[in-house]
JSON list of C-alpha atoms and ligand atoms in Angstrom, two decimals:
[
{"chain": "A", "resi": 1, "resn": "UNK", "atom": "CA", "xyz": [168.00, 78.56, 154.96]},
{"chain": "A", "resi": 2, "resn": "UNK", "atom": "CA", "xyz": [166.25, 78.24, 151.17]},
{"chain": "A", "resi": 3, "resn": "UNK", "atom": "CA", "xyz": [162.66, 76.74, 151.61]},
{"chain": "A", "resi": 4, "resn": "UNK", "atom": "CA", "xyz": [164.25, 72.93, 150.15]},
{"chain": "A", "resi": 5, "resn": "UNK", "atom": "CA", "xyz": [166.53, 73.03, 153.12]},
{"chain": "A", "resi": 6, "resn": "UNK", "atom": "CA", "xyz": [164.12, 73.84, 155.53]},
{"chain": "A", "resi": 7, "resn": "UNK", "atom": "CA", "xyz": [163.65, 71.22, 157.71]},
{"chain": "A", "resi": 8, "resn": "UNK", "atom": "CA", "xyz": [160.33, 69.19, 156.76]},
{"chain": "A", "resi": 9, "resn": "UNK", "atom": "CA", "xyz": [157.92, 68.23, 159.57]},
{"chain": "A", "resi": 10, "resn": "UNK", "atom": "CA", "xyz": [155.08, 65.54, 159.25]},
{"chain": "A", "resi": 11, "resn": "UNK", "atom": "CA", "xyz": [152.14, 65.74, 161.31]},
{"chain": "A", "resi": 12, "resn": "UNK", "atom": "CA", "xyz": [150.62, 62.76, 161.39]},
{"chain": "A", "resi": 13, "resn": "UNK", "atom": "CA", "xyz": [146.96, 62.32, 162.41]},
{"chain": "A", "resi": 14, "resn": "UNK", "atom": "CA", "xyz": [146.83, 59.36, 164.74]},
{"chain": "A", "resi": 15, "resn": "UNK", "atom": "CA", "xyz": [143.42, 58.40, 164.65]},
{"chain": "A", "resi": 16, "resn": "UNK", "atom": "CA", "xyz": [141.47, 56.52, 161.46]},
{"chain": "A", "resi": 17, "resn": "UNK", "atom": "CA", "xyz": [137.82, 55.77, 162.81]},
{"chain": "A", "resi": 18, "resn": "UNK", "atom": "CA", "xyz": [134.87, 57.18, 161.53]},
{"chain": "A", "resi": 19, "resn": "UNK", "atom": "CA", "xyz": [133.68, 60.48, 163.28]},
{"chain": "A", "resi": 20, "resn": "UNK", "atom": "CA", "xyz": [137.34, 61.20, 164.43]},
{"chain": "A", "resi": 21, "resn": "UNK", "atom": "CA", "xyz": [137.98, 64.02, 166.53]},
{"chain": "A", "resi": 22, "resn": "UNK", "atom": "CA", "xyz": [141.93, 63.90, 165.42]},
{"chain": "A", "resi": 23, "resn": "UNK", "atom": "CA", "xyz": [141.51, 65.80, 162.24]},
{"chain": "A", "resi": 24, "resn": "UNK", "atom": "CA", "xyz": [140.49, 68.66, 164.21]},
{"chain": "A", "resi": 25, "resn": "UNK", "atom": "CA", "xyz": [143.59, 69.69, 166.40]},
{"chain": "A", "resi": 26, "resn": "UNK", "atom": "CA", "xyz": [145.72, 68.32, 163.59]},
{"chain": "A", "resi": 27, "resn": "UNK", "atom": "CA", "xyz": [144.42, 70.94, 160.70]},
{"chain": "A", "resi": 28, "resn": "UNK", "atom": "CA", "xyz": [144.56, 73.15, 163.63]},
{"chain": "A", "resi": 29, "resn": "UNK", "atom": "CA", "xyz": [147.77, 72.69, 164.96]},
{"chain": "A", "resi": 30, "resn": "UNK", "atom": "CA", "xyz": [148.71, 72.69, 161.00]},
{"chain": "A", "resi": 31, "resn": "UNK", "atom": "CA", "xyz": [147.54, 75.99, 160.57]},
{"chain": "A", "resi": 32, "resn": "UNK", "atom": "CA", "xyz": [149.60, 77.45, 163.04]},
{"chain": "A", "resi": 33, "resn": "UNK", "atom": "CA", "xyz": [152.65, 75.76, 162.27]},
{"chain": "A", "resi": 34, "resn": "UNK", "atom": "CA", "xyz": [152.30, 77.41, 158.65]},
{"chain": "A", "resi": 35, "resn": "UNK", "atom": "CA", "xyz": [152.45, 80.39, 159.62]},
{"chain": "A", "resi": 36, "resn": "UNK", "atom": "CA", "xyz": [156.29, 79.75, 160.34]},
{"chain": "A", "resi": 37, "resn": "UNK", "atom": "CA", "xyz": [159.02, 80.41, 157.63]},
{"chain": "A", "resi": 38, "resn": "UNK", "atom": "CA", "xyz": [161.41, 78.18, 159.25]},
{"chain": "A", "resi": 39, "resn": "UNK", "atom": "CA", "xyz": [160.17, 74.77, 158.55]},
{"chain": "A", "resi": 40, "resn": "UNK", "atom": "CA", "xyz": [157.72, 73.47, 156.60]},
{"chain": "A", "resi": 41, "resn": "UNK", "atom": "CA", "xyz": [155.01, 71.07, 157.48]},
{"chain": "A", "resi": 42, "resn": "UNK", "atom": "CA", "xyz": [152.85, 68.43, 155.83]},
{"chain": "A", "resi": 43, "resn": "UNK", "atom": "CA", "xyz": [149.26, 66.29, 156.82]},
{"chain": "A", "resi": 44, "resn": "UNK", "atom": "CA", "xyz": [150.06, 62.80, 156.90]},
{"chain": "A", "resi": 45, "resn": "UNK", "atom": "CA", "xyz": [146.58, 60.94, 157.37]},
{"chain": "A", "resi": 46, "resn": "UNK", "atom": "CA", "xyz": [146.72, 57.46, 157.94]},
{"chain": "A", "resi": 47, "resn": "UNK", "atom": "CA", "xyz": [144.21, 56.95, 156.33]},
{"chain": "A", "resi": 48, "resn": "UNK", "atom": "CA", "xyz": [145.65, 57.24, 153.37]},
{"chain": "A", "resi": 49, "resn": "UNK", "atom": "CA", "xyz": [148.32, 54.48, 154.29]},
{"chain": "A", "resi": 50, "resn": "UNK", "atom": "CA", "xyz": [146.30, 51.39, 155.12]},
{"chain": "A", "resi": 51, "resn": "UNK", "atom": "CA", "xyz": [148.51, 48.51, 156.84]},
{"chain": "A", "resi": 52, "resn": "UNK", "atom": "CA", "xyz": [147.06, 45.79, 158.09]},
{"chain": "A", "resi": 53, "resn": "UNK", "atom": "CA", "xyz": [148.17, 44.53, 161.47]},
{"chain": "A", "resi": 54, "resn": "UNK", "atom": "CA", "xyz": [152.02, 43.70, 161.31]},
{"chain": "A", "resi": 55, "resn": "UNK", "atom": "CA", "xyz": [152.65, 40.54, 159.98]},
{"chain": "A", "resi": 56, "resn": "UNK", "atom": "CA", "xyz": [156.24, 41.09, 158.74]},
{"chain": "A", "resi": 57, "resn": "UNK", "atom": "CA", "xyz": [158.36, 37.99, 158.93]},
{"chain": "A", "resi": 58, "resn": "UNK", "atom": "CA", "xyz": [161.41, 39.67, 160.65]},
{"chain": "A", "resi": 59, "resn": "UNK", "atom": "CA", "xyz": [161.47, 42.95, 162.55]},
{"chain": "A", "resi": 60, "resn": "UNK", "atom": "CA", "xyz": [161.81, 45.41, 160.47]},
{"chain": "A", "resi": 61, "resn": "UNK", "atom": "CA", "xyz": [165.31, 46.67, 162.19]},
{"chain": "A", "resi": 62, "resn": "UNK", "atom": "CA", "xyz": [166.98, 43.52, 160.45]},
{"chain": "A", "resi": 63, "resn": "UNK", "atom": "CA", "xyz": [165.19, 43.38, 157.11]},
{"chain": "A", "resi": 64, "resn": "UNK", "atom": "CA", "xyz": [163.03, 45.85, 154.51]},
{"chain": "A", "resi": 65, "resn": "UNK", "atom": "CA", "xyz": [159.02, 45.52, 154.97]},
{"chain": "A", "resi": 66, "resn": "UNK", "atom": "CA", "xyz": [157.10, 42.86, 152.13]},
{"chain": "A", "resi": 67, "resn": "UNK", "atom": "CA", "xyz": [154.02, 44.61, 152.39]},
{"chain": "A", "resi": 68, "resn": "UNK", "atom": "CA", "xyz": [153.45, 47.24, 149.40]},
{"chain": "A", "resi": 69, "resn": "UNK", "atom": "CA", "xyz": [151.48, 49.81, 152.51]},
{"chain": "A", "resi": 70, "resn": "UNK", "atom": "CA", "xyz": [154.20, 49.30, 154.59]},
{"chain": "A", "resi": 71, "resn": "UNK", "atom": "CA", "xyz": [157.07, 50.49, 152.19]},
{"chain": "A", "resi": 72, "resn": "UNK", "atom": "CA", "xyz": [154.78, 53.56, 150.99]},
{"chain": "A", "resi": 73, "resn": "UNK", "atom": "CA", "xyz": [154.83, 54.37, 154.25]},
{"chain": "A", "resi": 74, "resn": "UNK", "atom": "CA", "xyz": [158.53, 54.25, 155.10]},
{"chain": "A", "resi": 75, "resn": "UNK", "atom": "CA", "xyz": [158.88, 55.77, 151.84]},
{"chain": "A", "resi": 76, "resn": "UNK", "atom": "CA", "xyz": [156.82, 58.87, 153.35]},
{"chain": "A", "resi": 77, "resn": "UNK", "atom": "CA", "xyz": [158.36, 59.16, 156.53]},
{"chain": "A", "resi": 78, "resn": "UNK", "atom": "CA", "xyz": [161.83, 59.12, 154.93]},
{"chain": "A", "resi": 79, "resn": "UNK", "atom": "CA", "xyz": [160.72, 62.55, 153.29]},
{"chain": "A", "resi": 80, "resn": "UNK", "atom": "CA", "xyz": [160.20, 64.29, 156.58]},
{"chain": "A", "resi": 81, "resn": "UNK", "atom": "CA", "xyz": [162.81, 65.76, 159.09]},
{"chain": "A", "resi": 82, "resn": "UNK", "atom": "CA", "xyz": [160.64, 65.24, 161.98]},
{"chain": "A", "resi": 83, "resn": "UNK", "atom": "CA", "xyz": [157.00, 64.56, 163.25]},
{"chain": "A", "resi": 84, "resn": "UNK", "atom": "CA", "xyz": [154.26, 65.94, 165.33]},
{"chain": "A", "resi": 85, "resn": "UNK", "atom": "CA", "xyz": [152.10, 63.10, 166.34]},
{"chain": "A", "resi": 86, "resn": "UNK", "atom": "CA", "xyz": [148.28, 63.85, 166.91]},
{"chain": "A", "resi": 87, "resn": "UNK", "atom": "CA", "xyz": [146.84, 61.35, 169.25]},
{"chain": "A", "resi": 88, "resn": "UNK", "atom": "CA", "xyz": [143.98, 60.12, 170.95]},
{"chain": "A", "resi": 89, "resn": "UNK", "atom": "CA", "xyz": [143.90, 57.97, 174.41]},
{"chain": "A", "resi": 90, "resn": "UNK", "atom": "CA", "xyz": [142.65, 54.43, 173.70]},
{"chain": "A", "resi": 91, "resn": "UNK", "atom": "CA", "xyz": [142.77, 52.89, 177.31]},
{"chain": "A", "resi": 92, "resn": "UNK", "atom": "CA", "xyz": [145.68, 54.75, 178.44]},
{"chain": "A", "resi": 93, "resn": "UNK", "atom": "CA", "xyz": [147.62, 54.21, 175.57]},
{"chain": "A", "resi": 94, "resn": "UNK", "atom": "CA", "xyz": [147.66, 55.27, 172.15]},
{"chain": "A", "resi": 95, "resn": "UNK", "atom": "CA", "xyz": [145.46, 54.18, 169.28]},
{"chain": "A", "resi": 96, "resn": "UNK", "atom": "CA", "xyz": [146.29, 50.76, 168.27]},
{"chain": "A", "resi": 97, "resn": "UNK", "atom": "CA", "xyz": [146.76, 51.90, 164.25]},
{"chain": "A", "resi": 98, "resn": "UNK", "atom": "CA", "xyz": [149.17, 54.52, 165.55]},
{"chain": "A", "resi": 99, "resn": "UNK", "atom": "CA", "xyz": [151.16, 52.06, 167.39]},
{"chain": "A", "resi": 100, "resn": "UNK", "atom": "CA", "xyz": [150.93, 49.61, 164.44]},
{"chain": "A", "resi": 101, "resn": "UNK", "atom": "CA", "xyz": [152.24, 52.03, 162.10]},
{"chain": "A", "resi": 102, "resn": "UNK", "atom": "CA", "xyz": [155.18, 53.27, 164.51]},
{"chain": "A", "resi": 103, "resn": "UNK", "atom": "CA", "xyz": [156.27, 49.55, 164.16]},
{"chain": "A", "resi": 104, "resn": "UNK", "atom": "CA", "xyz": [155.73, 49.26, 160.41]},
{"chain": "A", "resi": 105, "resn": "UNK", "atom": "CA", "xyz": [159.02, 51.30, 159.58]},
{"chain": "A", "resi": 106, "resn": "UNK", "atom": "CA", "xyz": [162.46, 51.71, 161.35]},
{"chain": "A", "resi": 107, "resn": "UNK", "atom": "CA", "xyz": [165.36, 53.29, 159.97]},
{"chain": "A", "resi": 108, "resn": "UNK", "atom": "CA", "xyz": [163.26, 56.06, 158.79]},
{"chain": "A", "resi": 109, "resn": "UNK", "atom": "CA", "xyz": [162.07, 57.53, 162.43]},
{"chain": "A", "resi": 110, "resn": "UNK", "atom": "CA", "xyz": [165.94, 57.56, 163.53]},
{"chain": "A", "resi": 111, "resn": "UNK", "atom": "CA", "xyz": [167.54, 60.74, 164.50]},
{"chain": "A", "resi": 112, "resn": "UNK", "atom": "CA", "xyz": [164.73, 63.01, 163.81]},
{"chain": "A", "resi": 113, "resn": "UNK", "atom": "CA", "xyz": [162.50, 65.20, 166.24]},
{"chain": "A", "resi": 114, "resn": "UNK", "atom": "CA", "xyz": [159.41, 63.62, 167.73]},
{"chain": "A", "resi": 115, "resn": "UNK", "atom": "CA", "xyz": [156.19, 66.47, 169.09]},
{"chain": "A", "resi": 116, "resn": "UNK", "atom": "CA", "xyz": [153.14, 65.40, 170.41]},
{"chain": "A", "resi": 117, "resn": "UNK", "atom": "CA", "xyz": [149.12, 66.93, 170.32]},
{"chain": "A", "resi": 118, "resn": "UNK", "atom": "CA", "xyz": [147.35, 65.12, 172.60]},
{"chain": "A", "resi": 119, "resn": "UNK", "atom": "CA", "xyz": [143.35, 64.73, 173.35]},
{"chain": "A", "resi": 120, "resn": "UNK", "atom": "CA", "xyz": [141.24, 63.77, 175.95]},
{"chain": "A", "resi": 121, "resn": "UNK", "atom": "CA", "xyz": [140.18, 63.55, 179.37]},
{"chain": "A", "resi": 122, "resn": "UNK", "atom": "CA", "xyz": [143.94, 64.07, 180.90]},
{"chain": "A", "resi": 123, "resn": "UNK", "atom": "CA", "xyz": [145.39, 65.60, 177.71]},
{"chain": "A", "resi": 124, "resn": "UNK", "atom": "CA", "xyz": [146.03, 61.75, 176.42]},
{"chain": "A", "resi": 125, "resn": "UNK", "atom": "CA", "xyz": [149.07, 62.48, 178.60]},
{"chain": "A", "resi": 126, "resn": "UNK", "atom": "CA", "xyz": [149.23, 58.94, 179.44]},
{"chain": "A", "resi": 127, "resn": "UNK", "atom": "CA", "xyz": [149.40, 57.89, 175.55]},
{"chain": "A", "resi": 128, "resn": "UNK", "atom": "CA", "xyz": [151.82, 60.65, 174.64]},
{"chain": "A", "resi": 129, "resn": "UNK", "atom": "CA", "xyz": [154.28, 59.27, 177.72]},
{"chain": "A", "resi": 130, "resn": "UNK", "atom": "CA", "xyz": [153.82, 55.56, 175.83]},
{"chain": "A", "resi": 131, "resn": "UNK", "atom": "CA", "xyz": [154.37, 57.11, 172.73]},
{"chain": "A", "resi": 132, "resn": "UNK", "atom": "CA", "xyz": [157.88, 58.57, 174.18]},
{"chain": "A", "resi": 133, "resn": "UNK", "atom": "CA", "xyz": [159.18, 55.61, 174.87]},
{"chain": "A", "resi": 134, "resn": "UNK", "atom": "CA", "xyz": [157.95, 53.80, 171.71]},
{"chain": "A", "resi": 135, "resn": "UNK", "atom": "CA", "xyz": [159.86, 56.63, 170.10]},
{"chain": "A", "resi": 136, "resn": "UNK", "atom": "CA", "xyz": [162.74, 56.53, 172.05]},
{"chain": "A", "resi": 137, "resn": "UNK", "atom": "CA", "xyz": [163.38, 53.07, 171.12]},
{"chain": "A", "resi": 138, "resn": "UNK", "atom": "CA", "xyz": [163.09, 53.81, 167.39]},
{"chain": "A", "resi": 139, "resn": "UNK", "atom": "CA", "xyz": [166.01, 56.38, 167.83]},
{"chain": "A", "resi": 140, "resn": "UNK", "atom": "CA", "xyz": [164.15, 59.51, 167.94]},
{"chain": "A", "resi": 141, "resn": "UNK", "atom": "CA", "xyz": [164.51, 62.88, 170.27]},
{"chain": "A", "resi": 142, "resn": "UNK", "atom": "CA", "xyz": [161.28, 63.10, 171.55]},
{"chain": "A", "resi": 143, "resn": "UNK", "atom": "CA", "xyz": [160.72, 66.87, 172.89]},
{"chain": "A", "resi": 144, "resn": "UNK", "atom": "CA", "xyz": [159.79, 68.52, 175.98]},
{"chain": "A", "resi": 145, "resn": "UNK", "atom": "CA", "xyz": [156.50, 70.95, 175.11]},
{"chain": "A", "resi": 146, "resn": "UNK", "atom": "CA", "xyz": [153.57, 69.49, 173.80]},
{"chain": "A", "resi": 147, "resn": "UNK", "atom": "CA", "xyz": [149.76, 70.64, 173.68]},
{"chain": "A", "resi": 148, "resn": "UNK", "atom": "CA", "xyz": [147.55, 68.93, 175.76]},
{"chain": "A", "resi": 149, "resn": "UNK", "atom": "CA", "xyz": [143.98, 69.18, 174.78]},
{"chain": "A", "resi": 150, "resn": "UNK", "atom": "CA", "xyz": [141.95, 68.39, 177.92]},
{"chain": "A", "resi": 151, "resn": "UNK", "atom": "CA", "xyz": [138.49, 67.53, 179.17]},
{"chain": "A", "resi": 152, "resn": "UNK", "atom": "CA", "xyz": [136.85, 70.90, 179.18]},
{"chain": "A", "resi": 153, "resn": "UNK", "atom": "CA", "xyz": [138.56, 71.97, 176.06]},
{"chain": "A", "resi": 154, "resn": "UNK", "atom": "CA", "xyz": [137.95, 68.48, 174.05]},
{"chain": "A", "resi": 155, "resn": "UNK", "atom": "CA", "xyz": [134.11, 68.78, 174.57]},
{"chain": "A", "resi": 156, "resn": "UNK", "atom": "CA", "xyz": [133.80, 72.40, 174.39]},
{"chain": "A", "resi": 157, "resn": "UNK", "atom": "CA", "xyz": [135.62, 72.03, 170.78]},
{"chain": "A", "resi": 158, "resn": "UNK", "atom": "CA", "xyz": [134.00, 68.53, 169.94]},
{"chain": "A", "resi": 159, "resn": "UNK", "atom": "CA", "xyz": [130.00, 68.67, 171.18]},
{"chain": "A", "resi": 160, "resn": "UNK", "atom": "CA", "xyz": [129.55, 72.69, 172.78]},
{"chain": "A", "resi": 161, "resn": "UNK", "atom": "CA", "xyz": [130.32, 74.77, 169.81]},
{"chain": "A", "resi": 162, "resn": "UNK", "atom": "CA", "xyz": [133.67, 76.19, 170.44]},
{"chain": "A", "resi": 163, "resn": "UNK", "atom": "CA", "xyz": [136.57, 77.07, 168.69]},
{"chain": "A", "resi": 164, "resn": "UNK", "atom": "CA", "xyz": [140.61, 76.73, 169.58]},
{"chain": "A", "resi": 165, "resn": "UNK", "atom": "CA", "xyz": [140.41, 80.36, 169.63]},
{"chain": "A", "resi": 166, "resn": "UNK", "atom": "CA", "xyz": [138.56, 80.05, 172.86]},
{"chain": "A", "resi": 167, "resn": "UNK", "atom": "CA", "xyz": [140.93, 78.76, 174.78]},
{"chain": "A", "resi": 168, "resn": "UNK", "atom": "CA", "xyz": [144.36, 80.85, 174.06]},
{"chain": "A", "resi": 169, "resn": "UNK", "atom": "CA", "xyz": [146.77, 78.67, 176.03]},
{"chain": "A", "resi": 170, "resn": "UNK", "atom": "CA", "xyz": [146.38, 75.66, 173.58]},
{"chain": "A", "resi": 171, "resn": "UNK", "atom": "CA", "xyz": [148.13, 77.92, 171.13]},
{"chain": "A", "resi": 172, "resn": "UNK", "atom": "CA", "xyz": [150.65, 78.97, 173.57]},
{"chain": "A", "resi": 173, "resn": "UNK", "atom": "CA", "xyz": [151.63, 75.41, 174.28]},
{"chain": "A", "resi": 174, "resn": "UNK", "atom": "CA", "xyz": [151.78, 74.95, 170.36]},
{"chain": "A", "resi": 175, "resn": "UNK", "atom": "CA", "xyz": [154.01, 77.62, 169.67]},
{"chain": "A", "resi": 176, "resn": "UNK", "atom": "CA", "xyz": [155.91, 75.87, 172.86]},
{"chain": "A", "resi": 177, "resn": "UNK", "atom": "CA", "xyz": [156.07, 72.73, 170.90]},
{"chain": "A", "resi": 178, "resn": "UNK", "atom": "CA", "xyz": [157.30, 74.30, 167.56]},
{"chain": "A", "resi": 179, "resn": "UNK", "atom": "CA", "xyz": [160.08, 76.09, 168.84]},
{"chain": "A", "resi": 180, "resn": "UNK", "atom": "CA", "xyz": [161.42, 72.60, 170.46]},
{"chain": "A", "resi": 181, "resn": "UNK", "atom": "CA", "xyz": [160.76, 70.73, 167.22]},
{"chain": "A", "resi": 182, "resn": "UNK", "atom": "CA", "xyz": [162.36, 73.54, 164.93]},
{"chain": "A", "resi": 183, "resn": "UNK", "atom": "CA", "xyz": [165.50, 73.50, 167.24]},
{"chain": "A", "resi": 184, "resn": "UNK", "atom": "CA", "xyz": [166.18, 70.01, 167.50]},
{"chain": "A", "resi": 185, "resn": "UNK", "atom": "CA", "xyz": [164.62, 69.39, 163.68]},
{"chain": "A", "resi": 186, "resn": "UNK", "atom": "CA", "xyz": [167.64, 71.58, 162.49]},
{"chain": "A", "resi": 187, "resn": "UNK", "atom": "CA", "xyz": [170.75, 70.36, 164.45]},
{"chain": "A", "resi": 188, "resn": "UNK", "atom": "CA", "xyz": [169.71, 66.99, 164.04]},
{"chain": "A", "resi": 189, "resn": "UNK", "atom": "CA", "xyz": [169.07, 67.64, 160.10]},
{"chain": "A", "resi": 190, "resn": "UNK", "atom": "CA", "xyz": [172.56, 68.76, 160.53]},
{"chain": "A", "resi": 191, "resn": "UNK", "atom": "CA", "xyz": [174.04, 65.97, 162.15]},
{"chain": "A", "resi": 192, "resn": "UNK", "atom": "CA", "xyz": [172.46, 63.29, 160.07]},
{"chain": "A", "resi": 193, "resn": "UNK", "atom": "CA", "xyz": [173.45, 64.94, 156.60]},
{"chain": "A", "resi": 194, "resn": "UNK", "atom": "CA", "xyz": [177.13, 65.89, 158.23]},
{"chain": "A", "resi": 195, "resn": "UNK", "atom": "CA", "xyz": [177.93, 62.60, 159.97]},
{"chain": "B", "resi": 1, "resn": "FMN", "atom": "C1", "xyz": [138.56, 52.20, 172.75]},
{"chain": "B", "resi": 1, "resn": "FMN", "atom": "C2", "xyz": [138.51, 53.57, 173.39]},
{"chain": "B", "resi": 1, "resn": "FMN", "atom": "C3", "xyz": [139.15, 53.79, 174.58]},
{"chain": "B", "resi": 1, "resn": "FMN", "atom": "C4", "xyz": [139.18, 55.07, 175.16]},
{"chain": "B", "resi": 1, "resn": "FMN", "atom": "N1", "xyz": [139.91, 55.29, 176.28]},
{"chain": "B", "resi": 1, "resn": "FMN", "atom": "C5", "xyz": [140.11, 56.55, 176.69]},
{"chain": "B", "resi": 1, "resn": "FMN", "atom": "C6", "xyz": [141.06, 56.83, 177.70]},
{"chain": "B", "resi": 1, "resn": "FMN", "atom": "O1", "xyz": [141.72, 55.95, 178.22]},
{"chain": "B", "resi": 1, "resn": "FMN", "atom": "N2", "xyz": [141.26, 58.11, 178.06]},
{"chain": "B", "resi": 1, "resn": "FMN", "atom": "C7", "xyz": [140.56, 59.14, 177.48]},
{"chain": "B", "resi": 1, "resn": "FMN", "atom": "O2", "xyz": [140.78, 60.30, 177.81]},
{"chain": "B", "resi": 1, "resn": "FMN", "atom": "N3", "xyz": [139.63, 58.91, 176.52]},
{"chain": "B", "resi": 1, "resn": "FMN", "atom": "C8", "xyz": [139.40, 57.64, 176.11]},
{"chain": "B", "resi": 1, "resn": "FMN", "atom": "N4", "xyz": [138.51, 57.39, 175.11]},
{"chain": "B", "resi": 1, "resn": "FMN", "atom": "C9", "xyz": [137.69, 58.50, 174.59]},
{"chain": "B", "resi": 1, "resn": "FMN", "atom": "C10", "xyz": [138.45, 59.25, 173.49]},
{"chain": "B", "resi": 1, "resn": "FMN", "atom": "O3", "xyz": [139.21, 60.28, 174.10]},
{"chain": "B", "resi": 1, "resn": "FMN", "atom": "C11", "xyz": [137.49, 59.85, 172.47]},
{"chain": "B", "resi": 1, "resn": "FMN", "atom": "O4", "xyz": [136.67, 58.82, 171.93]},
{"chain": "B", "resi": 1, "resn": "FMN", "atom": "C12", "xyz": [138.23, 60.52, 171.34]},
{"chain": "B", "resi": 1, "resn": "FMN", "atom": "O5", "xyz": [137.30, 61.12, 170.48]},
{"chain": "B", "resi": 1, "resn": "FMN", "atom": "C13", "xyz": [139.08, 59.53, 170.56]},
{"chain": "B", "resi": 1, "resn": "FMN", "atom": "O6", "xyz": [139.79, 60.16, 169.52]},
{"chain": "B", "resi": 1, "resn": "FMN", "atom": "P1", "xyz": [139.30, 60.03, 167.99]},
{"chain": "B", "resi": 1, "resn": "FMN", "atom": "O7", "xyz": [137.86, 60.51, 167.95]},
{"chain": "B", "resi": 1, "resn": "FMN", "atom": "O8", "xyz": [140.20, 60.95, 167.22]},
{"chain": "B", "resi": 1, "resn": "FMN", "atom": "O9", "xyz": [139.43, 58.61, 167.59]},
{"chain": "B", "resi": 1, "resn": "FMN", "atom": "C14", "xyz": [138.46, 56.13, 174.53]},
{"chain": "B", "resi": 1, "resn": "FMN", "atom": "C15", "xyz": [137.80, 55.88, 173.32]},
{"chain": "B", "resi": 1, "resn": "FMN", "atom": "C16", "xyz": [137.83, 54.64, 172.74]},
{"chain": "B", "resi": 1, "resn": "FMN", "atom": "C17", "xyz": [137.15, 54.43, 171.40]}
]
């Protein structure tokens, strides 16, 4: 596979507050996933993509977004083969601008490979299990292995000094993750450019 075939991966940082932990596991988790010559990867912050809270007239299943943010957004995600979503725990759930921006695009998520990096006191496993379903709906293959980052890790990274390095099975569970999303990134890049 030539690098422009390789399938294209966005890891999106799902956390926009000031004094974010997010960007930390997601330059991490980038790091390692560059290492890799079978897919390529790119930061999506969204930050940089600013939508207010969805005010669309119609869902966006039956009819193209109004809002300038909205469609640079789809416009990014239609570039990518696939996503790893970096998330927080907000009350059980996931952040309310990560939600927001899964329902600011449609046709663009469908078909493609969905990872998760979660953080927090369980892993944000109970956010990551939302964000299935949210993704399900949308049309995407959300996959198996995903890195939870949990209590002891969290605030060893975030307040106690520590690295990722310190704690080796966070890197195990990303390579775990990687493989899924490279295998189901590629036969479903196939599919959708075949069907
Ligand atoms: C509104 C709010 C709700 C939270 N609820 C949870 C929670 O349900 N579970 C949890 O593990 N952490 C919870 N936390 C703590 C977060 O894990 C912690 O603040 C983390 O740094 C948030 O990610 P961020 O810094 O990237 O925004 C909550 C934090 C906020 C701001």
């Amino acid at each position: 596979m030539t690098q422009q075939q390789q399938p294209r991966i966005g890891i999106v940082i799902g956390s926009t507050r000031e004094g974010r932990f997010g960007e930390k596991p997601a330059q991490w988790i980038h790091e390692i996933a560059r290492q890799r010559t079978d897919l390529c990867f790119e930061l999506i912050d969204l930050r940089d993509h600013p939508l207010p809270f969805f005010n669309e007239p119609m869902p966006l299943s039956y009819a193209p977004a109004k809002n300038e943010a909205a469609r640079r957004w789809a416009d990014k995600l239609a570039t990518t083969d696939g996503l790893i979503v970096v998330t927080p725990e907000y009350n059980h759930g996931p952040s309310a601008v990560l939600k927001n921006a899964f329902d600011y695009a449609c046709k663009e998520f469908t078909r493609k490979p969905i990872g998760f990096v979660g953080y927090g006191g369980v892993g944000a496993a109970r956010a990551v299990e939302q964000l299935r379903l949210v993704a399900t709906e949308l049309q995407m293959a959300p996959v198996r292995n995903a890195v939870h980052i949990g209590m002891v890790e969290f605030l060893g990274i975030w307040q106690q000094g520590k690295s990722f390095d310190d704690f080796p099975h966070l890197a195990q569970a990303a390579n775990g993750l990687l493989d899924d999303m490279a295998w189901w990134a590629k036969a479903l890049k196939t599919a959708r450019e075949t069907a």
